[in-house]
C-alpha cells in the first residue's frame, strides 16, 4: 500500500505532536540507568550545570534583572534560587505568587531551568525566613530552647503548629508551580528547607522535646536499624552496639548518654518534620525533592561546633528511615575534602547532587570531577552572580565543555565507561583503568615546563574521560598529561594512533586541529595545558 507524501507528512507531524504532549505530561523525575541515576526533564535526561544565587538576590525582580546575563555568560542551564516563606505568605492565609511567576517567566526567556530552595522553618539552622506573624507569636509557634532553657531563633520541630503552618504554605507553593509550570517544566526540583541543624546545643530542650527524649525510640526507627544493621553508618552501629543492640527503650537506653545521642534524637525529629512537608508537597506535584547538609569539620562537637543533626553521613541512616518521601540527601561544601565527603554520600550507591559549593578557584575542576567520577546529577557553586566578569570565569569554560559532552555522557551513563580525575599539588597523579587500557593522569605542572610549576600553589585541575570504542576515548578538561599502558599484555607498547582537538556542534564532532609533533610530545602523551579548556579525541593502538 502506497502512502501519499501529504499523508506521510501529516502522520509524522501527529507523531511529533504526540511525543511533545507525552514529554510535557511526564513530570521531572529521577530514573535509574545502569549503575547511575538520571534526572529526566521534558522527557529527556539532563545534567544540571548550575549555580546558586546569594540568599537575598531573588527577593525582587529589580535586583535579579542584571543577573540573568551573568548566568548565560557562564553557560548555566539551571539556577538554584530561594523561595521565601516570609514573602510568599506575608499575612496568614494570604499568598502572593507575583514574584514567583515573574522569576519563572524570566527563566524561560533565558532558557534556564530553576531549582527552588524552600526557605521556611529553617535556613542555615535559623528560622529567619518565617513570616512576621509566626515570629511574633511564640506562644502559638514555639521556639527551640537550649540546655539553659533560653529560646533560640529556631522553630522547634516538636510543635504541630509549626509543622502545619509550614506544610500549608508549601502545599500552596507546589500547587502554584503545578498550575503555572507543569507543561513547560521550568522548575525541575525543590529543596525542602535549608541546612537544617540545631545550635548552640546538640538538641532541643523545649518541654515537648524533653518529653519525646524520655519516650521510647519509635518502633519504625528500630525496625529500620535491625533491617539495615549490616550497612549502618559506623557511628550509629557503635553507639547501638555499646548498649547491647537493644530492640526497644528510650534514646539513652538504646544509644547511651551524650551529645551523640542528642544528635541522633534531633536527626530523627528534624527528618520526620521535613518528610511530612515533603509528602504533602509531592501529593500535589511530585517532582524530585532533596535536603542539603552543612558539613561538619573534624573534632567539632554537635551544636557548639557545627549545626547538629542535619543529614550528615554519621547520622544519615536516621534521615533515611524518617524520610521515605525524599529523593536525595546532598552535601554543601565549605571545606576542602571534596572526595572524602562525596565518597561518604555515595558509599551505598546513592545518587550525588551538589547544590552548593563555595565559589572559589576549585569549582571548575570539581564540576568536571563530580559529573565524571560520580556521574552526579549536577553541580552548583554558591553566590553564582558574584563575578564581575562572568565571561572569564573558569567555571563557565568547564560548563561549556560539559554542555557539549552532555549527550555523550548521557549515552554512556551507568556503563562503567566514564571516569574523571582531580589533581593538585598534593595529588599529582591518578591511575584509572578503562577497557583494556591503564591511563596515568598527571598534573600538567609535573612536566616542569611552566615557570609556575616550581610554585607550591598548583591550581586544581581535572579531566573527564569517556570510552566510546575499544580504542577510542574523549578527554575533556584542563591541566593534565596522560600516558597509557596495556592491561591485557604488559609486553605490548601502547601508542597514539590519532589525537584531534575539537568540539561538538549539534552533537556532531568537529575537528579543529589534528594534534601531533610537539603537541603530543612526539607520541609520548596527550596533554591539555593549565589554562586551556579542551576536548581531545584519542585513538590508541598497540605494537611490540
Coordinates of C-alpha atoms in Angstrom, one line a residue, residues 24-492:
X24 CA 5.0 17.7 28.7
X25 CA 2.9 15.3 30.7
X26 CA 5.8 13.4 32.0
X27 CA 6.9 15.4 35.1
X28 CA 10.6 15.9 36.1
X29 CA 11.7 12.7 37.8
X30 CA 14.7 10.5 38.6
X31 CA 15.2 7.4 36.6
X32 CA 17.7 4.6 37.1
X33 CA 20.1 3.8 34.3
X34 CA 22.6 1.1 34.8
X35 CA 24.6 2.0 37.9
X36 CA 23.6 5.6 37.9
X37 CA 20.5 7.8 38.2
X38 CA 19.4 10.4 35.7
X39 CA 17.2 13.5 36.1
X40 CA 14.5 13.4 33.4
X41 CA 13.1 16.8 32.3
X42 CA 10.7 17.4 29.4
X43 CA 11.1 13.7 28.7
X44 CA 14.9 13.8 28.3
X45 CA 17.9 13.2 30.6
X46 CA 19.7 16.4 31.7
X47 CA 22.8 17.3 33.7
X48 CA 22.5 20.3 36.0
X49 CA 25.2 22.9 35.2
X50 CA 24.0 25.1 38.0
X51 CA 24.7 28.0 40.3
X52 CA 23.0 29.1 43.5
X53 CA 22.1 32.7 44.0
X54 CA 23.0 34.7 47.1
X55 CA 20.4 34.4 49.8
X56 CA 18.6 37.6 49.1
X57 CA 19.2 38.1 45.3
X58 CA 15.8 36.6 44.2
X59 CA 13.8 38.8 46.6
X60 CA 13.0 41.4 43.8
X61 CA 12.9 41.4 40.0
X62 CA 14.8 44.7 40.0
X63 CA 17.8 43.1 41.7
X64 CA 17.6 40.0 39.5
X65 CA 17.4 41.9 36.2
X66 CA 21.2 42.1 35.5
X67 CA 21.9 38.6 36.9
X68 CA 20.3 36.6 34.1
X69 CA 23.0 37.8 31.6
X70 CA 25.7 36.7 34.0
X71 CA 24.2 33.2 34.3
X72 CA 24.1 32.9 30.5
X73 CA 27.7 34.1 30.2
X74 CA 28.8 31.3 32.5
X75 CA 26.9 28.7 30.4
X76 CA 24.5 27.7 33.2
X77 CA 21.4 25.7 32.3
X78 CA 19.9 25.8 35.8
X79 CA 19.7 28.4 38.6
X80 CA 19.1 27.5 42.3
X81 CA 17.1 30.3 43.9
X82 CA 15.3 30.7 47.2
X83 CA 11.5 30.9 47.8
X84 CA 11.0 32.9 50.9
X85 CA 8.1 31.9 53.1
X86 CA 8.1 35.4 54.6
X87 CA 7.4 36.9 51.2
X88 CA 5.0 34.2 49.9
X89 CA 2.7 34.5 52.9
X90 CA 3.2 37.9 54.5
X91 CA -0.3 37.6 56.1
X92 CA -1.5 34.3 57.4
X93 CA -3.6 32.6 54.7
X94 CA -2.9 35.2 52.0
X95 CA -0.4 34.2 49.3
X96 CA 1.4 36.3 46.8
X97 CA 2.7 34.5 43.7
X98 CA 3.6 37.5 41.6
X99 CA 7.3 37.3 42.3
X100 CA 7.5 33.6 41.6
X101 CA 5.5 34.0 38.4
X102 CA 7.9 36.7 37.2
X103 CA 11.0 34.7 38.1
X104 CA 9.8 31.6 36.3
X105 CA 8.8 33.7 33.2
X106 CA 12.2 35.4 33.1
X107 CA 14.0 32.0 33.4
X108 CA 12.0 30.7 30.5
X109 CA 13.0 33.7 28.4
X110 CA 16.7 32.9 29.2
X111 CA 16.2 29.1 28.6
X112 CA 17.3 28.4 32.2
X113 CA 15.7 25.8 34.5
X114 CA 15.0 26.5 38.2
X115 CA 15.6 24.5 41.4
X116 CA 13.6 26.3 44.1
X117 CA 15.0 26.3 47.7
X118 CA 12.2 26.4 50.2
X119 CA 13.5 28.9 52.9
X120 CA 10.8 28.2 55.5
X121 CA 11.1 26.7 59.0
X122 CA 14.9 26.6 58.8
X123 CA 17.6 28.3 56.8
X124 CA 21.1 27.6 58.0
X125 CA 19.6 26.3 61.2
X126 CA 17.8 29.6 62.0
X127 CA 14.2 30.4 61.4
X128 CA 15.0 33.8 60.0
X129 CA 12.7 33.4 56.9
X130 CA 9.5 32.6 58.7
X131 CA 6.8 35.3 58.3
X132 CA 6.4 38.0 60.9
X133 CA 3.1 36.6 62.1
X134 CA 5.0 33.5 63.1
X135 CA 7.9 35.3 64.7
X136 CA 5.7 37.5 66.8
X137 CA 3.6 34.7 68.2
X138 CA 6.0 32.5 70.2
X139 CA 3.2 31.0 72.3
X140 CA 1.5 29.6 69.2
X141 CA 4.7 28.9 67.3
X142 CA 7.2 27.9 69.9
X143 CA 11.0 28.1 69.6
X144 CA 13.6 25.6 70.4
X145 CA 15.4 26.0 73.7
X146 CA 19.0 25.4 74.6
X147 CA 20.3 23.5 77.6
X148 CA 19.9 26.7 79.7
X149 CA 16.2 27.0 78.7
X150 CA 16.9 30.0 76.5
X151 CA 14.7 30.4 73.5
X152 CA 16.5 30.3 70.1
X153 CA 15.8 31.8 66.7
X154 CA 14.8 28.3 65.7
X155 CA 11.3 26.9 65.5
X156 CA 11.1 23.7 67.5
X157 CA 10.3 20.7 65.3
X158 CA 8.2 19.2 68.1
X159 CA 5.3 21.7 67.6
X160 CA 2.4 20.7 65.5
X161 CA 1.5 24.3 64.9
X162 CA 4.9 25.0 63.5
X163 CA 4.7 22.0 61.2
X164 CA 1.2 22.7 59.9
X165 CA 1.9 26.4 59.2
X166 CA 5.0 25.4 57.1
X167 CA 3.2 22.5 55.4
X168 CA 0.2 24.6 54.3
X169 CA 2.5 27.2 52.8
X170 CA 4.5 24.5 51.0
X171 CA 1.3 23.0 49.6
X172 CA 0.3 26.4 48.2
X173 CA 3.8 26.7 46.6
X174 CA 3.6 23.3 45.0
X175 CA 0.1 23.9 43.7
X176 CA 1.2 27.2 42.1
X177 CA 4.2 25.5 40.5
X178 CA 1.9 22.8 39.1
X179 CA -0.7 25.2 37.8
X180 CA 1.8 27.6 36.3
X181 CA 4.6 25.4 35.1
X182 CA 3.5 21.8 34.6
X183 CA 3.7 22.0 30.8
X184 CA 6.9 24.0 30.5
X185 CA 8.8 22.3 33.4
X186 CA 10.9 25.3 34.2
X187 CA 11.0 24.2 37.8
X188 CA 12.8 20.8 37.9
X189 CA 13.5 20.2 41.6
X190 CA 12.8 21.6 45.0
X191 CA 15.0 21.7 48.1
X192 CA 12.9 21.4 51.3
X193 CA 14.3 23.8 54.0
X194 CA 18.0 24.7 54.0
X195 CA 20.9 23.3 56.0
X196 CA 18.8 22.1 58.9
X197 CA 20.5 21.8 62.3
X198 CA 20.4 22.7 66.0
X199 CA 22.5 25.4 67.6
X200 CA 24.1 26.1 70.0
X201 CA 23.2 22.9 71.9
X202 CA 23.1 19.5 70.3
X203 CA 19.4 19.0 71.0
X204 CA 16.3 21.0 71.7
X205 CA 15.3 21.3 75.3
X206 CA 11.7 22.6 74.8
X207 CA 9.3 20.7 77.1
X208 CA 7.8 18.9 74.0
X209 CA 11.3 17.8 73.1
X210 CA 12.2 16.7 76.6
X211 CA 9.0 14.5 76.7
X212 CA 10.0 12.9 73.3
X213 CA 13.5 12.3 74.5
X214 CA 12.3 10.4 77.5
X215 CA 10.0 8.3 75.4
X216 CA 10.9 5.1 73.6
X217 CA 12.7 5.3 70.3
X218 CA 10.0 4.9 67.7
X219 CA 9.4 1.4 66.5
X220 CA 9.7 2.4 62.9
X221 CA 13.3 3.5 63.5
X222 CA 14.1 0.4 65.5
X223 CA 12.8 -1.8 62.6
X224 CA 14.9 0.2 60.2
X225 CA 18.1 -0.3 62.3
X226 CA 17.5 -4.0 62.6
X227 CA 16.8 -4.5 58.9
X228 CA 19.8 -2.4 57.8
X229 CA 22.3 -3.3 60.6
X230 CA 24.9 -4.6 58.1
X231 CA 25.2 -1.3 56.3
X232 CA 24.5 1.3 59.1
X233 CA 26.9 4.2 59.4
X234 CA 29.7 3.1 61.8
X235 CA 29.0 5.8 64.3
X236 CA 25.4 4.6 64.7
X237 CA 26.3 1.0 64.8
X238 CA 28.9 1.6 67.5
X239 CA 26.5 3.5 69.8
X240 CA 23.9 0.9 69.4
X241 CA 26.3 -2.0 69.9
X242 CA 27.8 -0.4 73.1
X243 CA 24.4 -0.6 74.6
X244 CA 23.7 -4.2 73.7
X245 CA 21.8 -3.8 70.4
X246 CA 18.6 -3.4 72.4
X247 CA 15.3 -3.7 70.4
X248 CA 13.4 -1.2 72.5
X249 CA 14.0 1.6 75.0
X250 CA 14.4 5.3 75.4
X251 CA 17.0 7.2 73.4
X252 CA 19.6 6.9 76.1
X253 CA 18.8 3.3 76.8
X254 CA 19.3 2.4 73.1
X255 CA 22.3 4.7 72.3
X256 CA 23.7 5.7 75.7
X257 CA 24.1 9.2 77.2
X258 CA 26.0 12.0 75.5
X259 CA 26.0 14.5 72.7
X260 CA 26.0 11.8 70.0
X261 CA 22.6 10.5 71.3
X262 CA 21.3 14.1 71.5
X263 CA 22.2 14.5 67.8
X264 CA 20.6 11.2 66.7
X265 CA 17.4 12.2 68.6
X266 CA 17.3 15.5 66.8
X267 CA 18.1 14.0 63.4
X268 CA 15.1 11.8 63.6
X269 CA 12.7 14.6 64.5
X270 CA 14.1 17.1 62.1
X271 CA 13.8 14.4 59.3
X272 CA 10.3 13.4 60.4
X273 CA 9.1 17.0 60.3
X274 CA 10.7 17.6 56.9
X275 CA 9.3 14.3 55.5
X276 CA 5.7 15.3 56.4
X277 CA 6.1 18.6 54.5
X278 CA 7.7 16.8 51.5
X279 CA 5.0 14.2 51.4
X280 CA 2.3 16.9 51.4
X281 CA 4.0 18.7 48.6
X282 CA 4.5 15.6 46.5
X283 CA 0.9 14.7 46.7
X284 CA 0.2 17.9 44.8
X285 CA 3.1 18.0 42.4
X286 CA 5.6 15.0 42.7
X287 CA 8.8 16.4 41.2
X288 CA 12.2 15.5 42.8
X289 CA 12.9 16.9 46.2
X290 CA 16.1 16.9 48.4
X291 CA 17.5 18.2 51.6
X292 CA 21.0 19.7 51.9
X293 CA 23.5 19.5 54.7
X294 CA 26.1 21.9 56.2
X295 CA 29.1 19.6 56.6
X296 CA 30.8 19.3 59.9
X297 CA 34.5 19.5 60.5
X298 CA 36.8 17.1 62.3
X299 CA 36.9 17.2 66.1
X300 CA 34.0 19.6 66.4
X301 CA 31.1 19.0 68.7
X302 CA 27.5 18.9 67.6
X303 CA 25.6 22.1 68.4
X304 CA 28.6 24.2 69.6
X305 CA 30.9 23.3 66.7
X306 CA 28.5 22.7 63.8
X307 CA 24.7 22.5 63.3
X308 CA 23.7 19.3 65.0
X309 CA 21.6 16.7 63.4
X310 CA 21.4 17.7 59.7
X311 CA 21.6 14.9 57.0
X312 CA 25.3 14.3 57.7
X313 CA 26.9 10.9 57.0
X314 CA 27.3 9.9 60.6
X315 CA 23.5 10.3 61.3
X316 CA 22.2 9.8 57.7
X317 CA 20.5 6.5 58.5
X318 CA 18.0 8.3 60.7
X319 CA 17.2 10.7 57.9
X320 CA 16.7 7.7 55.5
X321 CA 14.5 6.0 58.0
X322 CA 12.3 9.0 58.7
X323 CA 12.2 10.4 55.1
X324 CA 10.8 7.9 52.6
X325 CA 9.4 10.7 50.5
X326 CA 12.9 12.3 50.0
X327 CA 14.8 11.7 46.8
X328 CA 18.2 13.0 47.7
X329 CA 20.4 14.0 50.7
X330 CA 23.0 16.4 49.4
X331 CA 26.3 17.9 50.8
X332 CA 27.1 21.7 50.8
X333 CA 30.8 22.3 50.6
X334 CA 32.7 24.9 52.6
X335 CA 35.6 22.7 53.5
X336 CA 38.2 21.3 51.1
X337 CA 37.9 17.5 51.4
X338 CA 35.8 17.0 48.3
X339 CA 36.4 13.3 47.6
X340 CA 36.1 12.2 51.2
X341 CA 32.6 13.7 51.7
X342 CA 31.3 12.7 48.3
X343 CA 32.5 9.1 48.9
X344 CA 30.5 9.1 52.2
X345 CA 27.4 10.3 50.5
X346 CA 27.6 7.7 47.7
X347 CA 29.0 4.7 49.7
X348 CA 25.9 2.6 49.2
X349 CA 25.3 3.6 45.6
X350 CA 23.3 6.8 46.4
X351 CA 22.8 9.5 43.8
X352 CA 25.0 12.6 44.2
X353 CA 23.9 16.1 43.7
X354 CA 26.0 19.1 44.9
X355 CA 23.6 22.0 45.3
X356 CA 26.1 24.4 47.0
X357 CA 29.8 24.8 46.9
X358 CA 31.9 27.8 47.9
X359 CA 32.5 29.8 44.7
X360 CA 36.4 29.5 44.8
X361 CA 39.1 28.7 42.3
X362 CA 38.5 24.9 42.6
X363 CA 34.9 24.8 41.2
X364 CA 36.0 24.4 37.6
X365 CA 37.8 21.2 38.4
X366 CA 35.3 19.9 40.9
X367 CA 32.4 20.3 38.5
X368 CA 34.1 18.0 36.0
X369 CA 35.1 15.6 38.7
X370 CA 31.6 15.3 40.2
X371 CA 29.9 14.8 36.9
X372 CA 32.6 12.4 35.6
X373 CA 33.7 10.3 38.6
X374 CA 30.4 10.2 40.5
X375 CA 28.1 10.7 37.5
X376 CA 26.3 13.3 39.6
X377 CA 23.0 14.9 38.7
X378 CA 24.8 18.2 38.7
X379 CA 26.9 20.8 40.4
X380 CA 26.2 24.3 41.7
X381 CA 28.5 27.0 43.2
X382 CA 27.0 29.5 45.7
X383 CA 26.7 33.2 45.0
X384 CA 26.9 32.5 41.3
X385 CA 26.1 36.1 40.4
X386 CA 29.2 37.5 42.3
X387 CA 31.8 37.6 39.4
X388 CA 32.3 41.0 37.8
X389 CA 33.5 39.4 34.5
X390 CA 31.5 36.2 34.3
X391 CA 32.6 35.5 30.7
X392 CA 36.2 35.0 32.0
X393 CA 35.2 32.5 34.7
X394 CA 36.9 29.1 34.5
X395 CA 33.6 27.6 35.7
X396 CA 32.0 28.9 32.6
X397 CA 34.6 27.2 30.5
X398 CA 34.1 23.8 32.2
X399 CA 30.4 24.2 31.8
X400 CA 30.9 24.9 28.1
X401 CA 32.8 21.6 27.8
X402 CA 30.1 19.8 29.8
X403 CA 27.3 21.2 27.7
X404 CA 29.0 19.8 24.6
X405 CA 29.6 16.5 26.3
X406 CA 26.2 16.0 27.8
X407 CA 24.7 13.8 25.0
X408 CA 27.8 11.6 25.1
X409 CA 27.8 11.4 28.9
X410 CA 24.1 10.5 29.0
X411 CA 24.6 7.9 26.3
X412 CA 27.3 6.2 28.4
X413 CA 25.8 6.7 31.9
X414 CA 25.9 3.7 34.2
X415 CA 28.0 1.5 32.0
X416 CA 31.5 2.0 33.5
X417 CA 32.7 4.0 30.5
X418 CA 33.0 7.4 32.2
X419 CA 35.7 8.5 34.7
X420 CA 37.4 11.7 35.9
X421 CA 40.4 12.7 37.9
X422 CA 41.1 15.6 40.3
X423 CA 44.7 16.7 40.6
X424 CA 46.6 19.3 42.6
X425 CA 49.9 19.8 44.4
X426 CA 49.1 17.1 46.9
X427 CA 47.6 14.6 44.4
X428 CA 49.8 14.9 41.4
X429 CA 48.9 11.6 39.8
X430 CA 46.0 9.3 39.4
X431 CA 45.8 5.9 37.6
X432 CA 42.5 4.6 36.2
X433 CA 41.5 1.6 34.1
X434 CA 39.1 1.8 31.2
X435 CA 38.5 -1.1 28.8
X436 CA 41.8 -2.8 28.0
X437 CA 43.9 0.3 28.9
X438 CA 45.5 1.8 32.0
X439 CA 45.7 5.6 32.0
X440 CA 48.1 7.6 34.1
X441 CA 46.9 11.1 34.6
X442 CA 49.5 13.6 35.9
X443 CA 49.1 17.3 36.8
X444 CA 50.4 19.4 33.9
X445 CA 53.0 21.0 36.2
X446 CA 54.7 17.7 36.7
X447 CA 56.3 18.2 33.3
X448 CA 58.2 21.1 34.8
X449 CA 57.8 23.0 31.5
X450 CA 56.0 26.0 33.1
X451 CA 57.6 28.5 35.5
X452 CA 54.6 28.2 37.8
X453 CA 55.4 24.5 38.3
X454 CA 58.0 25.5 40.9
X455 CA 55.4 27.2 43.0
X456 CA 53.9 25.4 46.0
X457 CA 50.4 26.6 44.8
X458 CA 49.3 24.5 41.9
X459 CA 45.8 25.1 40.5
X460 CA 43.4 22.2 41.0
X461 CA 42.9 20.5 37.6
X462 CA 40.5 17.9 36.2
X463 CA 39.5 16.0 33.1
X464 CA 36.7 13.6 32.2
X465 CA 37.5 10.6 30.1
X466 CA 34.7 8.8 28.1
X467 CA 35.3 5.5 26.3
X468 CA 33.4 5.4 23.0
X469 CA 35.1 2.4 21.3
X470 CA 37.5 -0.3 22.1
X471 CA 40.4 2.0 21.3
X472 CA 38.6 5.4 21.2
X473 CA 38.3 7.9 24.0
X474 CA 37.3 11.6 24.6
X475 CA 39.3 13.5 27.2
X476 CA 38.0 16.9 28.2
X477 CA 39.1 19.4 30.8
X478 CA 42.2 21.3 31.8
X479 CA 45.8 20.9 33.2
X480 CA 46.7 17.2 32.7
X481 CA 49.1 14.9 30.9
X482 CA 48.0 11.4 30.1
X483 CA 50.1 8.3 29.3
X484 CA 48.9 4.7 28.5
X485 CA 49.7 1.0 29.2
X486 CA 48.1 -2.3 28.2
X487 CA 46.1 -4.1 30.9
X488 CA 46.0 -7.3 28.8
X489 CA 49.7 -7.7 27.9
X490 CA 52.4 -5.6 29.7
X491 CA 54.8 -6.5 27.0
X492 CA 52.8 -4.5 24.5

